[in-house]
mmCIF file of C-alpha atoms and ligand atoms in Angstrom:
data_model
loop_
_atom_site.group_PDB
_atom_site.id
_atom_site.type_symbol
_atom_site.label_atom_id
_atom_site.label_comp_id
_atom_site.label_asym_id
_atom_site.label_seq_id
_atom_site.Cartn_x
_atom_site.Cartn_y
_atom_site.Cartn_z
ATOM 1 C CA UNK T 1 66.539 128.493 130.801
ATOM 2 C CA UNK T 2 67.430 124.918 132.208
ATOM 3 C CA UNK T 3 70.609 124.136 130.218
ATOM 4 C CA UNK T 4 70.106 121.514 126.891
ATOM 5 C CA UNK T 5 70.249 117.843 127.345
ATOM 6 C CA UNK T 6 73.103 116.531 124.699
ATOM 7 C CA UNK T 7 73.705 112.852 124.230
ATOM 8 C CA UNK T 8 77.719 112.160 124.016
ATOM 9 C CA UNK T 9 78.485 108.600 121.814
ATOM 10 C CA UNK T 10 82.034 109.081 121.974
ATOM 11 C CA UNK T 11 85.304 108.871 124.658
ATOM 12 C CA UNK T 12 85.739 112.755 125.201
ATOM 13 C CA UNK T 13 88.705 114.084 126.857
ATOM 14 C CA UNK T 14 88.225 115.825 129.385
ATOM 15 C CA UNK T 15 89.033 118.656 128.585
ATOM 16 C CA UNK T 16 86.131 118.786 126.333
ATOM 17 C CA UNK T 17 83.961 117.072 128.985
ATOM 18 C CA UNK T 18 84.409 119.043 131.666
ATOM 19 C CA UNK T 19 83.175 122.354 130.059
ATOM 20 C CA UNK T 20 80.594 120.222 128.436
ATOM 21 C CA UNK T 21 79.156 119.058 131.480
ATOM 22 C CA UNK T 22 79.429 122.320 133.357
ATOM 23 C CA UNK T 23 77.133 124.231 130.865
ATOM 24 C CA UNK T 24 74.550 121.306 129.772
ATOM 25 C CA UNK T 25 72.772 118.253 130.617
ATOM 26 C CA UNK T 26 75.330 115.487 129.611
ATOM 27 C CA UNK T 27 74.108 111.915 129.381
ATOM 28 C CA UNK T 28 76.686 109.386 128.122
ATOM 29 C CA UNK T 29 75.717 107.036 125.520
ATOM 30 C CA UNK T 30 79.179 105.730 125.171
ATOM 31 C CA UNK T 31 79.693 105.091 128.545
ATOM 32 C CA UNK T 32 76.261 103.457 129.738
ATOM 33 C CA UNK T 33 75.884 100.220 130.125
ATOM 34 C CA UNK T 34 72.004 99.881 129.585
ATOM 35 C CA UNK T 35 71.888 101.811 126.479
ATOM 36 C CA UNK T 36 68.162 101.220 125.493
ATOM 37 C CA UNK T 37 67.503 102.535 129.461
ATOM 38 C CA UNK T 38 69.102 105.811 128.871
ATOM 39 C CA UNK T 39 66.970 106.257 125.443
ATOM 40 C CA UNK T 40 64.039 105.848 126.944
ATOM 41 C CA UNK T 41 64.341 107.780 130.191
ATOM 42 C CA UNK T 42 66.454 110.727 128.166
ATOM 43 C CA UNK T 43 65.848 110.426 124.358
ATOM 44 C CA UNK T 44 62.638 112.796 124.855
ATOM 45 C CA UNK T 45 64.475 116.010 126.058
ATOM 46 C CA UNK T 46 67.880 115.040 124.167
ATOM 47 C CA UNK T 47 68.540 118.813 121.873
ATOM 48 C CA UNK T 48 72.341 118.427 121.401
ATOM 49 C CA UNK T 49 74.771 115.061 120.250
ATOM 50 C CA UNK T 50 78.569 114.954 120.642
ATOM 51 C CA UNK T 51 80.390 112.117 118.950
ATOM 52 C CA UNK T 52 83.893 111.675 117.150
ATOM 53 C CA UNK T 53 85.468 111.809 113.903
ATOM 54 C CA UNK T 54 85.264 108.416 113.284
ATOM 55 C CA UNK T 55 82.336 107.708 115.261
ATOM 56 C CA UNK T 56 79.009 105.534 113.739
ATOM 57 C CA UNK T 57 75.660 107.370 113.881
ATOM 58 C CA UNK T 58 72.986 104.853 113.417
ATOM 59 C CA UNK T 59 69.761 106.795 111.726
ATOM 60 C CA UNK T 60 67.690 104.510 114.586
ATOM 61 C CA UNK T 61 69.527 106.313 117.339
ATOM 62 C CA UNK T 62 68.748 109.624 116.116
ATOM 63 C CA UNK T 63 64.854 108.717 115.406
ATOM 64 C CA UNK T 64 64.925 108.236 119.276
ATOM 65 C CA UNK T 65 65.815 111.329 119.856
ATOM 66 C CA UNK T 66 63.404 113.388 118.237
ATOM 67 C CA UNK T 67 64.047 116.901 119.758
ATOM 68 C CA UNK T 68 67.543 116.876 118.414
ATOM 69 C CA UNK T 69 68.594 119.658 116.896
ATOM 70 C CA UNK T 70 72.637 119.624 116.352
ATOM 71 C CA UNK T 71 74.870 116.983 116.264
ATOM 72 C CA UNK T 72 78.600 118.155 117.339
ATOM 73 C CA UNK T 73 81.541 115.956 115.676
ATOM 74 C CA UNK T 74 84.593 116.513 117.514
ATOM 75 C CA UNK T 75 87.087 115.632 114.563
ATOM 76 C CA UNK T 76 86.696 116.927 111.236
ATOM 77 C CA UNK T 77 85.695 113.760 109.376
ATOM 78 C CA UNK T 78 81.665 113.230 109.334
ATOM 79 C CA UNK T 79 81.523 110.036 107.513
ATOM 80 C CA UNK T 80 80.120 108.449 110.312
ATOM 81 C CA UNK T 81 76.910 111.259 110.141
ATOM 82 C CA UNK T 82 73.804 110.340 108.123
ATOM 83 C CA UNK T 83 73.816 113.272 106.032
ATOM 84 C CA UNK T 84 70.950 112.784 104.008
ATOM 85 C CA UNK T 85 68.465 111.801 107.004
ATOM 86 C CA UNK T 86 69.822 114.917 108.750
ATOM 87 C CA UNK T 87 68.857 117.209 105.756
ATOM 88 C CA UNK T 88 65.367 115.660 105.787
ATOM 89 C CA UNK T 89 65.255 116.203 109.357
ATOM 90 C CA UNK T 90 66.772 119.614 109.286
ATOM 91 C CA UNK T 91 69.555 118.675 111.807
ATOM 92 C CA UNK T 92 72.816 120.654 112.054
ATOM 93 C CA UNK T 93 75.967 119.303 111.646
ATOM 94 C CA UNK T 94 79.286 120.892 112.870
ATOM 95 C CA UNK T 95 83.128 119.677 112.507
ATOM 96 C CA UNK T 96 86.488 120.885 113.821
ATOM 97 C CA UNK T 97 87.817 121.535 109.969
ATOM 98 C CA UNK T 98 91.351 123.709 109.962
ATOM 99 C CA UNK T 99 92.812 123.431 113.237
ATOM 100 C CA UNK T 100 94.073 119.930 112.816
ATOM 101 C CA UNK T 101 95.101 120.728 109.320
ATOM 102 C CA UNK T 102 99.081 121.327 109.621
ATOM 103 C CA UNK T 103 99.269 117.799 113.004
ATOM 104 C CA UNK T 104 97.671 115.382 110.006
ATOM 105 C CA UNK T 105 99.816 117.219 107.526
ATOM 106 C CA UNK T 106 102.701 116.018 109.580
ATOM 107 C CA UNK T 107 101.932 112.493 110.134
ATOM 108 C CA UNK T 108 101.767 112.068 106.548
ATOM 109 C CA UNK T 109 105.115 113.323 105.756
ATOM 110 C CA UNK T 110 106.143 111.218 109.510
ATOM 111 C CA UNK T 111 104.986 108.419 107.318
ATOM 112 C CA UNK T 112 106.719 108.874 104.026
ATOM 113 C CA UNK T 113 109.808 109.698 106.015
ATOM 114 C CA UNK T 114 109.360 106.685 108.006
ATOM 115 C CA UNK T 115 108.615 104.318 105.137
ATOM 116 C CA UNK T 116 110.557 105.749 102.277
ATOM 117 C CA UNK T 117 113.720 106.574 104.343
ATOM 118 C CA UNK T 118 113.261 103.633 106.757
ATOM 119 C CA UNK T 119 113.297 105.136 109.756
ATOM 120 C CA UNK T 120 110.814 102.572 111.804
ATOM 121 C CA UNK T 121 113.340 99.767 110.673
ATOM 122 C CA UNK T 122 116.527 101.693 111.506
ATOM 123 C CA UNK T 123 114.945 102.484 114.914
ATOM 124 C CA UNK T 124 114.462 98.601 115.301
ATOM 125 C CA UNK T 125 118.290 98.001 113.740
ATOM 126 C CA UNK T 126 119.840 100.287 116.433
ATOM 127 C CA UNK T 127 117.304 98.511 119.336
ATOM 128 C CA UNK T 128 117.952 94.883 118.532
ATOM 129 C CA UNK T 129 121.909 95.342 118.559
ATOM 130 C CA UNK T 130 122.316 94.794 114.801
ATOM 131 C CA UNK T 131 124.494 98.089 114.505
ATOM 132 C CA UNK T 132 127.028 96.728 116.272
ATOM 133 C CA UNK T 133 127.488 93.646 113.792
ATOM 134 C CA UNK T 134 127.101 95.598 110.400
ATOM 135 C CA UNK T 135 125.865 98.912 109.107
ATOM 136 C CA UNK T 136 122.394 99.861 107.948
ATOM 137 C CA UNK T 137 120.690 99.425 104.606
ATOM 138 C CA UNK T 138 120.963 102.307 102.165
ATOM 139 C CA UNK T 139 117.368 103.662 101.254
ATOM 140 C CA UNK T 140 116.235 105.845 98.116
ATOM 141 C CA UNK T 141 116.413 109.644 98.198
ATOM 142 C CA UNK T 142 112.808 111.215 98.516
ATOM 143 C CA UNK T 143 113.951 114.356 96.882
ATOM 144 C CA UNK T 144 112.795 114.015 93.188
ATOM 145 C CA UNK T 145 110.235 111.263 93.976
ATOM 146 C CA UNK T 146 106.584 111.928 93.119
ATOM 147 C CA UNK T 147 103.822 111.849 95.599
ATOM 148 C CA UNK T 148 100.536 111.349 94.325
ATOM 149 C CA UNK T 149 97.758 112.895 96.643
ATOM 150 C CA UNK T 150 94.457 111.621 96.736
ATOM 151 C CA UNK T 151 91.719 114.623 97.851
ATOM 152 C CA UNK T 152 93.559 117.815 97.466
ATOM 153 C CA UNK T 153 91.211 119.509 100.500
ATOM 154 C CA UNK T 154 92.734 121.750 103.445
ATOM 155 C CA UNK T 155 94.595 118.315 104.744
ATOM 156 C CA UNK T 156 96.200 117.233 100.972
ATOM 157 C CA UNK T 157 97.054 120.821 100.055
ATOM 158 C CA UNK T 158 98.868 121.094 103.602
ATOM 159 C CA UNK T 159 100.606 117.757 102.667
ATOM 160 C CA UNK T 160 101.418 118.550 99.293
ATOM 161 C CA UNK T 161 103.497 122.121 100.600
ATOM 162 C CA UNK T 162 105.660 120.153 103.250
ATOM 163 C CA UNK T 163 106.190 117.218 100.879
ATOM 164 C CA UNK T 164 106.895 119.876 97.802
ATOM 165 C CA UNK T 165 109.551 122.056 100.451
ATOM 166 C CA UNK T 166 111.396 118.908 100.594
ATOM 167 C CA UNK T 167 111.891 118.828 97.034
ATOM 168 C CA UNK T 168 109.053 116.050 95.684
ATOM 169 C CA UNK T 169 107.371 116.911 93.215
ATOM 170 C CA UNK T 170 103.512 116.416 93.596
ATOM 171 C CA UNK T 171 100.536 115.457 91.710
ATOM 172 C CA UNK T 172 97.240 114.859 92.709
ATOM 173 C CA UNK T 173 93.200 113.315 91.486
ATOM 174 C CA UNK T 174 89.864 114.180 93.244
ATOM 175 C CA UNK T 175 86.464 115.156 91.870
ATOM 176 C CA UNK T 176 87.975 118.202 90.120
ATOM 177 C CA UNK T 177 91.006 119.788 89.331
ATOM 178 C CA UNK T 178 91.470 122.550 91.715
ATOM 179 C CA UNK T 179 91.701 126.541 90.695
ATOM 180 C CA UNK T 180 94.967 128.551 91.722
ATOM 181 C CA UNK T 181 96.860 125.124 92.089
ATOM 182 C CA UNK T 182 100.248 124.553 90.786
ATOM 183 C CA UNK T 183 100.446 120.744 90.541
ATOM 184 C CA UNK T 184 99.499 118.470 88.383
ATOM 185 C CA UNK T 185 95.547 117.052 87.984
ATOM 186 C CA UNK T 186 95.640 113.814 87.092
ATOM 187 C CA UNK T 187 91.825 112.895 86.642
ATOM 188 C CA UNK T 188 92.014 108.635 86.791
ATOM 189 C CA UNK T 189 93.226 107.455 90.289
ATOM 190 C CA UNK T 190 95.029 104.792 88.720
ATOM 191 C CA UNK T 191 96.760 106.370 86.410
ATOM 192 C CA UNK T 192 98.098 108.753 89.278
ATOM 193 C CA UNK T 193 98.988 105.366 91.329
ATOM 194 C CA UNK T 194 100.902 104.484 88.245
ATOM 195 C CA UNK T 195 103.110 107.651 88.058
ATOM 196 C CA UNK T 196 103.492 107.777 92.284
ATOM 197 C CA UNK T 197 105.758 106.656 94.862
ATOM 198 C CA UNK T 198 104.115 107.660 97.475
ATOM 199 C CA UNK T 199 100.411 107.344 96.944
ATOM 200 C CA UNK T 200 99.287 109.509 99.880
ATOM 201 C CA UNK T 201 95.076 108.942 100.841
ATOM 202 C CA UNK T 202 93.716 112.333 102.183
ATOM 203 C CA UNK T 203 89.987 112.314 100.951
ATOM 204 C CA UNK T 204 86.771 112.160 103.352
ATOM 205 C CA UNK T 205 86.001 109.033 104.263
ATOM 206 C CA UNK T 206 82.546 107.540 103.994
ATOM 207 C CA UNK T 207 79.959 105.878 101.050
ATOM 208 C CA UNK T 208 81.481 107.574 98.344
ATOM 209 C CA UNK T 209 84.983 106.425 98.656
ATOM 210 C CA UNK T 210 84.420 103.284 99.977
ATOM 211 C CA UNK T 211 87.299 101.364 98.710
ATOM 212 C CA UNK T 212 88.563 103.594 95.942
ATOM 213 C CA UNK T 213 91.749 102.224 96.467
ATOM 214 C CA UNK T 214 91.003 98.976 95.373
ATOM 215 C CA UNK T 215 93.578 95.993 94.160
ATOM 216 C CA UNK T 216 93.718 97.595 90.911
ATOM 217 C CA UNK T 217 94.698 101.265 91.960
ATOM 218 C CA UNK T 218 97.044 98.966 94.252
ATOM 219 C CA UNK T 219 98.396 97.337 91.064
ATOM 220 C CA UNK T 220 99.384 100.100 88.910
ATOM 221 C CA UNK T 221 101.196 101.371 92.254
ATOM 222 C CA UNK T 222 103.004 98.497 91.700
ATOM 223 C CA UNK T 223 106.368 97.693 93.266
ATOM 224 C CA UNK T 224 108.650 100.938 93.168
ATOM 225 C CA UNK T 225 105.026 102.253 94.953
ATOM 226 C CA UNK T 226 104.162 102.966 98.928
ATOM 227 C CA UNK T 227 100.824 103.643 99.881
ATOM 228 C CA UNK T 228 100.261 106.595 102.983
ATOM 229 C CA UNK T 229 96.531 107.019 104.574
ATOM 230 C CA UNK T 230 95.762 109.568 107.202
ATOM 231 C CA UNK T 231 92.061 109.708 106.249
ATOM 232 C CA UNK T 232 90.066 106.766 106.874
ATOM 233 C CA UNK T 233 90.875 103.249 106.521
ATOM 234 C CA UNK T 234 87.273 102.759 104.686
ATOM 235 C CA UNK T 235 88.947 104.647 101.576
ATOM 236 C CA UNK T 236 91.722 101.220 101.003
ATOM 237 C CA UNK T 237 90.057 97.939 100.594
ATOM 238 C CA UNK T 238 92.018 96.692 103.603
ATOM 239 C CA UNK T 239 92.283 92.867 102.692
ATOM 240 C CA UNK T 240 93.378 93.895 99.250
ATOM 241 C CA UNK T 241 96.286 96.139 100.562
ATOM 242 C CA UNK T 242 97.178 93.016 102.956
ATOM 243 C CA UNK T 243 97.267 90.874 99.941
ATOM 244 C CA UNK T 244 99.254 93.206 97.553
ATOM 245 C CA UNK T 245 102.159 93.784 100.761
ATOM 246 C CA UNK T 246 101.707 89.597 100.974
ATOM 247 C CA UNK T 247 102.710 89.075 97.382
ATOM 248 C CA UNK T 248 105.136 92.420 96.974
ATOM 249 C CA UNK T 249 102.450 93.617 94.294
ATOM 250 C CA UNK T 250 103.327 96.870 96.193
ATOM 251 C CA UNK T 251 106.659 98.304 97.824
ATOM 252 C CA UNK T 252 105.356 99.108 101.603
ATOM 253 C CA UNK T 253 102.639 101.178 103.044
ATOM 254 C CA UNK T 254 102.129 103.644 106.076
ATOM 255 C CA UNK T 255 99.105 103.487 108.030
ATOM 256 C CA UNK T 256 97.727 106.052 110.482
ATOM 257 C CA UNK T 257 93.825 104.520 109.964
ATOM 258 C CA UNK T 258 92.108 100.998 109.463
ATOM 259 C CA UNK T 259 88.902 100.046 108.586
ATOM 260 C CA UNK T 260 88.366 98.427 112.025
ATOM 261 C CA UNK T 261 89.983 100.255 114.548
ATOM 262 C CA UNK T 262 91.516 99.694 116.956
ATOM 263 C CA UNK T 263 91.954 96.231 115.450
ATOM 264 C CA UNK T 264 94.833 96.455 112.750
ATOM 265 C CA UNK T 265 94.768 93.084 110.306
ATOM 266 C CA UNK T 266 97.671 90.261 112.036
ATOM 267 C CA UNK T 267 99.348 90.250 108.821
ATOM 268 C CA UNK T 268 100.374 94.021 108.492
ATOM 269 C CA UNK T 269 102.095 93.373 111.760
ATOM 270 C CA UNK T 270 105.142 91.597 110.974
ATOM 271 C CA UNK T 271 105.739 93.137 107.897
ATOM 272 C CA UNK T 272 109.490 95.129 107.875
ATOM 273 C CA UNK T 273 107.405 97.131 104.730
ATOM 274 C CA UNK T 274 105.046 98.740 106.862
ATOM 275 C CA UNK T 275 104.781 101.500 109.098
ATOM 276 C CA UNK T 276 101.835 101.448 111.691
ATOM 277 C CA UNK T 277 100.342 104.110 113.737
ATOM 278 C CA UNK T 278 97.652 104.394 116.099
ATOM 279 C CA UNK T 279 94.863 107.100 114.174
ATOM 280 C CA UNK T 280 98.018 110.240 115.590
ATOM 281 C CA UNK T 281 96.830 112.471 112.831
ATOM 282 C CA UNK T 282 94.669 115.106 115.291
ATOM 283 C CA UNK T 283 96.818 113.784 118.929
ATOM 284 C CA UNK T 284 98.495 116.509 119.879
ATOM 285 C CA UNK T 285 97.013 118.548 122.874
ATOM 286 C CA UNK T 286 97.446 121.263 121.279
ATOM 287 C CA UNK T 287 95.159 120.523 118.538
ATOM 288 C CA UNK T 288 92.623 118.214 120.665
ATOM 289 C CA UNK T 289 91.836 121.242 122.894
ATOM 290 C CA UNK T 290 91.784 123.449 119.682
ATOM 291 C CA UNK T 291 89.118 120.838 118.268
ATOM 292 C CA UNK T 292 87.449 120.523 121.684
ATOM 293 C CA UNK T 293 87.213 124.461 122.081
ATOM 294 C CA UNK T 294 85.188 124.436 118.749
ATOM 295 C CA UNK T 295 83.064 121.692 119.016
ATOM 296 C CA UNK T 296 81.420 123.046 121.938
ATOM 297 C CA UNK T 297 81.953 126.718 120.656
ATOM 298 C CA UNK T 298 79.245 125.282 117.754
ATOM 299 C CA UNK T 299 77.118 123.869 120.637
ATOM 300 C CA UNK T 300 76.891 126.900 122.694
ATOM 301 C CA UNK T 301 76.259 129.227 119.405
ATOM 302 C CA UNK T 302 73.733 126.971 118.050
ATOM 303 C CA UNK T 303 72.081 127.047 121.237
ATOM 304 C CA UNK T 304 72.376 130.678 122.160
ATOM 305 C CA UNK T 305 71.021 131.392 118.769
ATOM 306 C CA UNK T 306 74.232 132.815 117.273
ATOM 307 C CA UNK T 307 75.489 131.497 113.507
ATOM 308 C CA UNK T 308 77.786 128.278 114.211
ATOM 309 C CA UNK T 309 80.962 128.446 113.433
ATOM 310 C CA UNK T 310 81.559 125.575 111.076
ATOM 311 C CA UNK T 311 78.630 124.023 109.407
ATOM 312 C CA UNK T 312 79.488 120.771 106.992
ATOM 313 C CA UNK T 313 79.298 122.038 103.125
ATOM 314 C CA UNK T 314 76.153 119.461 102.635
ATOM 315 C CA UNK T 315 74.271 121.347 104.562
ATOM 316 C CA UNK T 316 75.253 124.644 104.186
HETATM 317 C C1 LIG Y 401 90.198 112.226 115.701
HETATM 318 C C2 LIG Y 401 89.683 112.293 113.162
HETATM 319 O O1 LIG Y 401 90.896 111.064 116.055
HETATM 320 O O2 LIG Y 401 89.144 114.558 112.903
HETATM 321 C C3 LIG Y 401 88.926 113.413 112.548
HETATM 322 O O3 LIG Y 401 88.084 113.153 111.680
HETATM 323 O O4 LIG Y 401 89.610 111.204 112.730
HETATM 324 C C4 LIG Y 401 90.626 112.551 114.307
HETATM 325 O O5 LIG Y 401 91.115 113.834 114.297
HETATM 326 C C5 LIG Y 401 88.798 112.006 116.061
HETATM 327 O O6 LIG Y 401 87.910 112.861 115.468
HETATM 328 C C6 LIG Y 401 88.621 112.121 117.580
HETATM 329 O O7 LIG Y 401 87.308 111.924 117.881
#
């Protein structure tokens, strides 16, 4: 059997790539520079498509490629998948769920120690000298503070334990309240902003949160409030947060996604408030090459006719 052609629309590392390439037909999407070329030399025999987490599948790419038959994130968000056209079309979709669990877990609580504790600023008051003229700000004890989580799924339920061992006490909204959970359901996002400091975003990204955290949830945050995403920036309606940090509507906010990254919004910049990181949740090679292992392990059972090993719940 000549080995599958699979289209690849994202950077891979290459420790992904390499075992990618040495069992099927790679052709790079991301990478070419005469994209419409590649489609119609390759879109014909094109079975398999690896992209990322946060990567955009346009439904006209995939009705150019119309032997595909499994489309491989490598990440665990698929907000960037057309789920619905890939129902009608039968397409498989796989994700890397679990194995990044506990690193995005981390960065969260990185981030409320960060903002709430002030550790990016001290960092900067040791650097720029200032310790030697006076001593640093006192900051509020997280212990006893409430963090509200937004999407109780593997990721908020991992965040919620660390936050709860250091003695927070947690709360958290989604679709549902969840069975065989010991904190609090609060069913209105707002209201949940409104009893938080720390309102902490860990719910999929895509259409159906699309700016849930709007300039109202923002408001009832309000100024004793701090606002933590690790999902997707699509979830915060980005020029309302920049407005509510602007006008100290809201206390500070830690950012591990944007809307349009790389770019972050100038503003957010040269705020002391905020904490900004560059999309860490998943970075650690430990967890890349776990998430790299099973995106290809769904590639290679798909294709040797075994059951994958993840399968997105929409289409399960
Ligand atoms: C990765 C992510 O940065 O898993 C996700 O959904 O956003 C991150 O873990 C991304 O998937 C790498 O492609």
């Amino acid at each position: 059997m000549p080995a599958p052609d699979v289209i690849v629309t994202a950077p891979l590392p290459p420790f992904l790539y390499d075992p990618l390439r040495a069992d099927y037909r790679c052709h790079d999407y991301y990478q070419s520079s005469h994209k419409p070329g590649l489609l119609a030399a390759e879109g014909q025999k094109i079975r398999g498509l690896v992209q990322g987490g946060g990567t955009v599948t346009p439904t006209d790419l995939l009705d150019q490629l119309p032997k595909l038959e499994i489309i491989s994130v490598f990440g665990v968000g698929y907000d960037g998948v057309p789920v619905d056209y890939c129902r009608r079309r039968g397409l498989k979709v796989t994700n890397t769920p679990d194995v990044l669990t506990d690193d995005v877990a981390d960065v969260a609580v990185g981030l409320v120690l960060m903002t709430g504790r002030g550790f990016a600023k001290a960092e900067r008051f040791v650097r720029s000298g200032e310790w030697e003229k006076k001593g640093p700000e006192l900051t509020t004890k997280l212990g006893g503070r409430t963090a509200g989580i937004l999407g109780l799924g593997r990721i908020g339920k991992a965040i919620g334990q660390r936050l709860e061992a250091m003695g927070m006490k947690i709360a958290y909204t989604g679709r549902k309240a969840q069975p065989g959970v010991h904190y609090r359901y609060v069913p209105d996002l707002k209201a949940l902003a409104a009893e938080s400091d720390f309102l902490i975003v860990a719910c999929p990204g895509g259409p159906a949160t699309k700016h849930l955290v709007n300039a109202d949830v923002l408001s009832a945050l309000g100024k004793k409030g701090t606002i933590v995403n690790i999902a997707r920036g699509s979830i915060i309606d980005e020029p309302a947060l920049v407005q509510a940090l602007q006008d100290g509507t809201i206390g500070g906010a830690g950012l591990d996604v944007f809307a349009d990254e790389p770019h972050v919004p100038k503003p957010l910049l040269a705020m002391d408030n905020v904490v900004l990181l560059p999309h860490v949740g998943s970075a650690t090679n430990e967890t890349r090459k776990a998430m790299g292992d099973l995106c290809k392990a769904n590639l290679d059972a798909w294709f040797a006719g075994r059951p994958l090993l993840t399968l997105i719940p929409e289409l399960a």
